[in-house]
XYZ file of C-alpha atoms in Angstrom:
285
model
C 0.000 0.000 0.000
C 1.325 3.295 -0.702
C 2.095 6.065 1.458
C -0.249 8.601 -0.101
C -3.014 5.417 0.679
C -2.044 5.020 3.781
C -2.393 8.752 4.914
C -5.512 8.826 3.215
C -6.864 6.249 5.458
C -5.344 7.411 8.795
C -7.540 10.837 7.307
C -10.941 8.907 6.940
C -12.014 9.470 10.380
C -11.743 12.955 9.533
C -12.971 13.618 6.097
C -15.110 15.954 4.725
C -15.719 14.457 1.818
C -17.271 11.183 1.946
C -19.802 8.360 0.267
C -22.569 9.491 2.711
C -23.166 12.929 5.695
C -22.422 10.189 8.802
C -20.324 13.208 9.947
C -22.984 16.076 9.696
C -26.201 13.787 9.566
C -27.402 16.759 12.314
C -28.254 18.917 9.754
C -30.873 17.366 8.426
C -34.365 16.825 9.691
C -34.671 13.324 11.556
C -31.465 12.794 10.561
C -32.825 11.815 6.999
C -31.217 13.210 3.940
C -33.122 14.395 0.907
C -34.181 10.968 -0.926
C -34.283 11.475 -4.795
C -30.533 12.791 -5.822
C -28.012 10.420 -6.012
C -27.955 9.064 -9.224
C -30.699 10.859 -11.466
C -27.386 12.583 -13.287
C -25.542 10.048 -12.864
C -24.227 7.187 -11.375
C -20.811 8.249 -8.489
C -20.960 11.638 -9.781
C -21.805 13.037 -6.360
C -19.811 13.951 -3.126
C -21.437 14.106 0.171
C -19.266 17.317 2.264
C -19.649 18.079 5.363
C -18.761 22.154 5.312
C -15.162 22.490 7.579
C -13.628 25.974 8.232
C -10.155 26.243 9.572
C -9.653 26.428 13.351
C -12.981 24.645 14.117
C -13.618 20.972 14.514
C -17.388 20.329 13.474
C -19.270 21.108 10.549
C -20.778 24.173 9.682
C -23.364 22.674 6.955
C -23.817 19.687 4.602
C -23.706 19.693 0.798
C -24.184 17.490 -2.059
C -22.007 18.027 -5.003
C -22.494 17.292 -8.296
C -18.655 16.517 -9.647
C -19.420 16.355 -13.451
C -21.167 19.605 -13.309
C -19.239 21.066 -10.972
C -21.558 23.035 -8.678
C -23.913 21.374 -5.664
C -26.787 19.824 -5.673
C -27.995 21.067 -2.575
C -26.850 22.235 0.726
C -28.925 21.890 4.143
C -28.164 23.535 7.413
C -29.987 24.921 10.372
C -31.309 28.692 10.296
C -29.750 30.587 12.558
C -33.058 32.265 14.617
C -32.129 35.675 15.203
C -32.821 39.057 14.476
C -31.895 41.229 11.957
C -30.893 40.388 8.609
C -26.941 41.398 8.712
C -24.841 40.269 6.429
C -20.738 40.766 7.005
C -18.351 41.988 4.297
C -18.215 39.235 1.097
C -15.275 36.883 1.426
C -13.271 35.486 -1.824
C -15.031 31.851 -1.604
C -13.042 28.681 -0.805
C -13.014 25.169 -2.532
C -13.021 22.092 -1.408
C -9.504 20.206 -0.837
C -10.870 16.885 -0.550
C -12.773 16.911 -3.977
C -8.748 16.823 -5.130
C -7.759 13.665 -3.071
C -8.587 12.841 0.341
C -5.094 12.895 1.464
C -5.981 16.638 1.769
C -6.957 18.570 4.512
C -10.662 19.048 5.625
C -11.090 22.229 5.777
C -12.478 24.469 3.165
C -9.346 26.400 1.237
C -8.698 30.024 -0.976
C -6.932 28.656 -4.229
C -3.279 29.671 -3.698
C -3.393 27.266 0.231
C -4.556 24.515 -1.465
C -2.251 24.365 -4.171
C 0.551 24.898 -1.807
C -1.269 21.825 -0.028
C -0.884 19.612 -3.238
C 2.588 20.388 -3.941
C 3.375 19.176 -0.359
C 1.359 16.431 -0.206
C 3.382 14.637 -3.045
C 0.460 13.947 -5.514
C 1.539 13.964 -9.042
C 0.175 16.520 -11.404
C 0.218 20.609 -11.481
C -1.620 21.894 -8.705
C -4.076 24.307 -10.821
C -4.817 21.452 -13.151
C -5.571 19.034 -10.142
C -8.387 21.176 -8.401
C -9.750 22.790 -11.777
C -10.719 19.031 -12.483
C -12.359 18.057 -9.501
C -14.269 21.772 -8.982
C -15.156 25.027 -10.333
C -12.685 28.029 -9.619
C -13.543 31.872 -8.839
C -12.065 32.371 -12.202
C -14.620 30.440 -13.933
C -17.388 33.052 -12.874
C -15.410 35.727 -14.325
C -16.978 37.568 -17.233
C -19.950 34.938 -17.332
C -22.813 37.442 -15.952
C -23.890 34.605 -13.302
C -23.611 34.759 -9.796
C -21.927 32.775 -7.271
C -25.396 32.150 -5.946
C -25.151 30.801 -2.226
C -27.739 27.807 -1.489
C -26.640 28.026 1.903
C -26.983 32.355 2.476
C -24.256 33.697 4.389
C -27.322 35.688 5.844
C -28.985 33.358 7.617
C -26.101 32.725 10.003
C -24.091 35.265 12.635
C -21.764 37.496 11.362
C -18.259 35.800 11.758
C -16.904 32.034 10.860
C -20.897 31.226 10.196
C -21.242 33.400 7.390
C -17.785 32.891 6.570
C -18.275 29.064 6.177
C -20.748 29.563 3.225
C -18.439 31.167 0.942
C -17.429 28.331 -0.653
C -18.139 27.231 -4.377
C -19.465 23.884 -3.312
C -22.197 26.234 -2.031
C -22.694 27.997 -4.890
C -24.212 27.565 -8.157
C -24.693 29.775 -10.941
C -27.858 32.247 -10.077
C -28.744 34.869 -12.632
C -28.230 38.198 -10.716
C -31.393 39.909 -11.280
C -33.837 36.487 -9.367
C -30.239 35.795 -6.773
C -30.131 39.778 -5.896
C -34.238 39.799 -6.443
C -37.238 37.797 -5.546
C -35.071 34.579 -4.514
C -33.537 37.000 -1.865
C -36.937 37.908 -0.889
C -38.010 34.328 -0.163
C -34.724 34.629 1.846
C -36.228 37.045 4.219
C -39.835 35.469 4.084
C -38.522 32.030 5.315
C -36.025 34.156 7.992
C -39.269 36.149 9.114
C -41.060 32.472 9.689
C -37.732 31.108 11.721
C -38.701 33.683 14.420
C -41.102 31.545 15.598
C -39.645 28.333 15.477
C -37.328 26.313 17.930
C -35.373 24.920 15.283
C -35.585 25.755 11.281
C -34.287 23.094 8.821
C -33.458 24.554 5.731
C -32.358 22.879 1.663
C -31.907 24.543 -0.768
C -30.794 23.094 -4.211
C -30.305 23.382 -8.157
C -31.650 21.479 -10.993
C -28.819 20.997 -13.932
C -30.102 22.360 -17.057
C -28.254 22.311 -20.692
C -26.464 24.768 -20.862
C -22.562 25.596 -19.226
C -20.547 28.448 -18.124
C -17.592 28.014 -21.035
C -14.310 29.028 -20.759
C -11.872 29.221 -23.416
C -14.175 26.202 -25.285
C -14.128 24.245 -21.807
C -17.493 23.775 -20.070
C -16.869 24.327 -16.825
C -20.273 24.503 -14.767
C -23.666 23.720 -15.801
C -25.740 26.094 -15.313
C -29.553 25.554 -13.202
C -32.161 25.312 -14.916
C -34.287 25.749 -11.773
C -33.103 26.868 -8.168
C -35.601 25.390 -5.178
C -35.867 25.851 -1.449
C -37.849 24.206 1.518
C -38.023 24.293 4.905
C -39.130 22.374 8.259
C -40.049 24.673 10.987
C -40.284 22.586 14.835
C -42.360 24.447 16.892
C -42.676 23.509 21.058
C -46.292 22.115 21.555
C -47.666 22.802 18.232
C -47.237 21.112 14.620
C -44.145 21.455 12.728
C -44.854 23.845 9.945
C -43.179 23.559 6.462
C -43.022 25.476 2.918
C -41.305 25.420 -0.378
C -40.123 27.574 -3.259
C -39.033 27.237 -6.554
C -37.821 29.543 -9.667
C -36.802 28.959 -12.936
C -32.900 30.766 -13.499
C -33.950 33.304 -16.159
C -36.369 34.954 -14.780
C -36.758 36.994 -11.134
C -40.158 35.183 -9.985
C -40.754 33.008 -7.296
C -43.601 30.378 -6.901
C -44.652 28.972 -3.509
C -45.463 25.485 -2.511
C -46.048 23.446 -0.130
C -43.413 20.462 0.748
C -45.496 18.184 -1.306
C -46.422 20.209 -4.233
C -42.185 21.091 -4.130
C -41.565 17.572 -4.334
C -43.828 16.471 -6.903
C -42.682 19.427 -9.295
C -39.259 18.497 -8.813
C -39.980 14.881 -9.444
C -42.008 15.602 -12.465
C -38.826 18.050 -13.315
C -36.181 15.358 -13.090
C -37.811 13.589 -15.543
C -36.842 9.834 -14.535
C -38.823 8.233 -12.432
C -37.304 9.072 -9.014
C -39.643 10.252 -6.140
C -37.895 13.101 -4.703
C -38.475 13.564 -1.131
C -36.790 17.033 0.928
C -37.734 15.650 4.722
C -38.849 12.845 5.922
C -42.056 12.535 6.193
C -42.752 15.885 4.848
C -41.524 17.583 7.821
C -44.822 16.474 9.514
């Protein structure tokens, strides 16, 4: 066994990136993933993170990456319940180390760390090369008139590491700026307004892949949403949970409503192949 295998096992215990969320299974309602996402775009094509920042030891959020298209699938975290609607100064976002090789540290990384990470570790290949490969890169949004649209908003967490763990491009897809800056930020602050009231607020919000990339210099190097969709699972002491949905389509700034149900049975009919897509077990009920 090699010594790059080796240190890659001693590392499992630790790993962000992983074949299921045993490390951040918290953030999720019941401790049930969304059911409906693993293979409709492909078989293995997805990576199961658990969100690290540097300096802390437990995860921030959980997302589900999409590695062929290089953006997530969805990300799910708890709303921070609290008032206000701060956000702090925008950070550059981080990738993902681990999508590289998971002899690599855990923790979420800016571009020029990690590829001083690679050349350390020993792994064979130029750095730049290695991560553009595995993820998307700032650089890709550059010029493409698509935002680095958070799934996870750094708004719905305290100023500090909180909001400074969802800068990172495994929480980001591309959002056209007038529905990311728009309406979609709207139902932002709707579903923020609702978390008042609730003890604890389950949040996921993901991406459909549509057809078309962000291209650069004749590479496709993200696909680009054709849809963008939200729910969430409000607990409430002594009453009901309550629940909600949205969806949009990623050329236009409108939002529609649902419930958890109508959500899921739009996005199943949307998927197009026969897999009963379900955000919370149970429907949050």
């Amino acid at each position: 066994i090699s010594w790059l295998a080796t240190l890659a096992l001693a590392h499992t215990a630790l790993a962000a990136v992983g074949q299921d969320f045993y490390g951040c299974i918290r953030f999720f309602y019941a401790n049930v993933p969304p059911q409906g996402f693993e293979n409709i775009y492909g078989q293995n094509q997805v990576a199961h993170i658990c969100q690290m920042y540097e300096g802390y030891n437990n995860p921030f959020f959980a997302s589900l990456y999409h590695r062929g298209g290089h953006h997530p699938l969805y990300s799910a975290y708890i709303l921070d319940i609290r008032p206000g609607n701060a956000t702090g100064s925008a950070e550059t976002f981080r990738l993902e180390p681990q999508l590289v090789h998971p002899v690599l540290p855990k923790e979420m990384s800016l571009q020029p760390a990690l590829e001083t990470a690679i050349r350390n570790s020993g792994l064979q290949g130029v750095p730049g090369d290695l991560i553009r490969q595995s993820q998307a890169v700032n650089s890709d949004y550059t010029g493409s008139n698509y935002h680095k649209g958070h799934l996870n908003p750094n708004a719905d967490h305290p100023e500090g590491v909180g909001q400074k763990a969802t800068y990172t491009l495994t929480n980001a897809a591309p959002m056209m700026g007038a529905l990311n800056s728009g309406q979609w930020r709207v139902n932002e602050l709707k579903v923020r307004n609702i978390a008042a009231n609730c003890t604890t607020m389950y949040v996921v919000t993901g991406v459909l892949p549509g057809n078309n990339w962000i291209n650069v210099n004749g590479v496709n190097r993200v696909r680009i949403p054709s849809h963008v969709w939200s729910a969430y699972c409000c607990q409430r002491t002594n009453q009901a949970p309550l629940s909600g949905g949205a969806l949009a389509e990623n050329y236009i700034n409108a939002v529609t409503s649902y419930s958890v149900q109508q959500l899921q049975n739009e996005l199943t009919q949307l998927t197009g192949q026969g897999v009963n897509v379900q955000l919370f077990h149970n429907n949050c009920q």
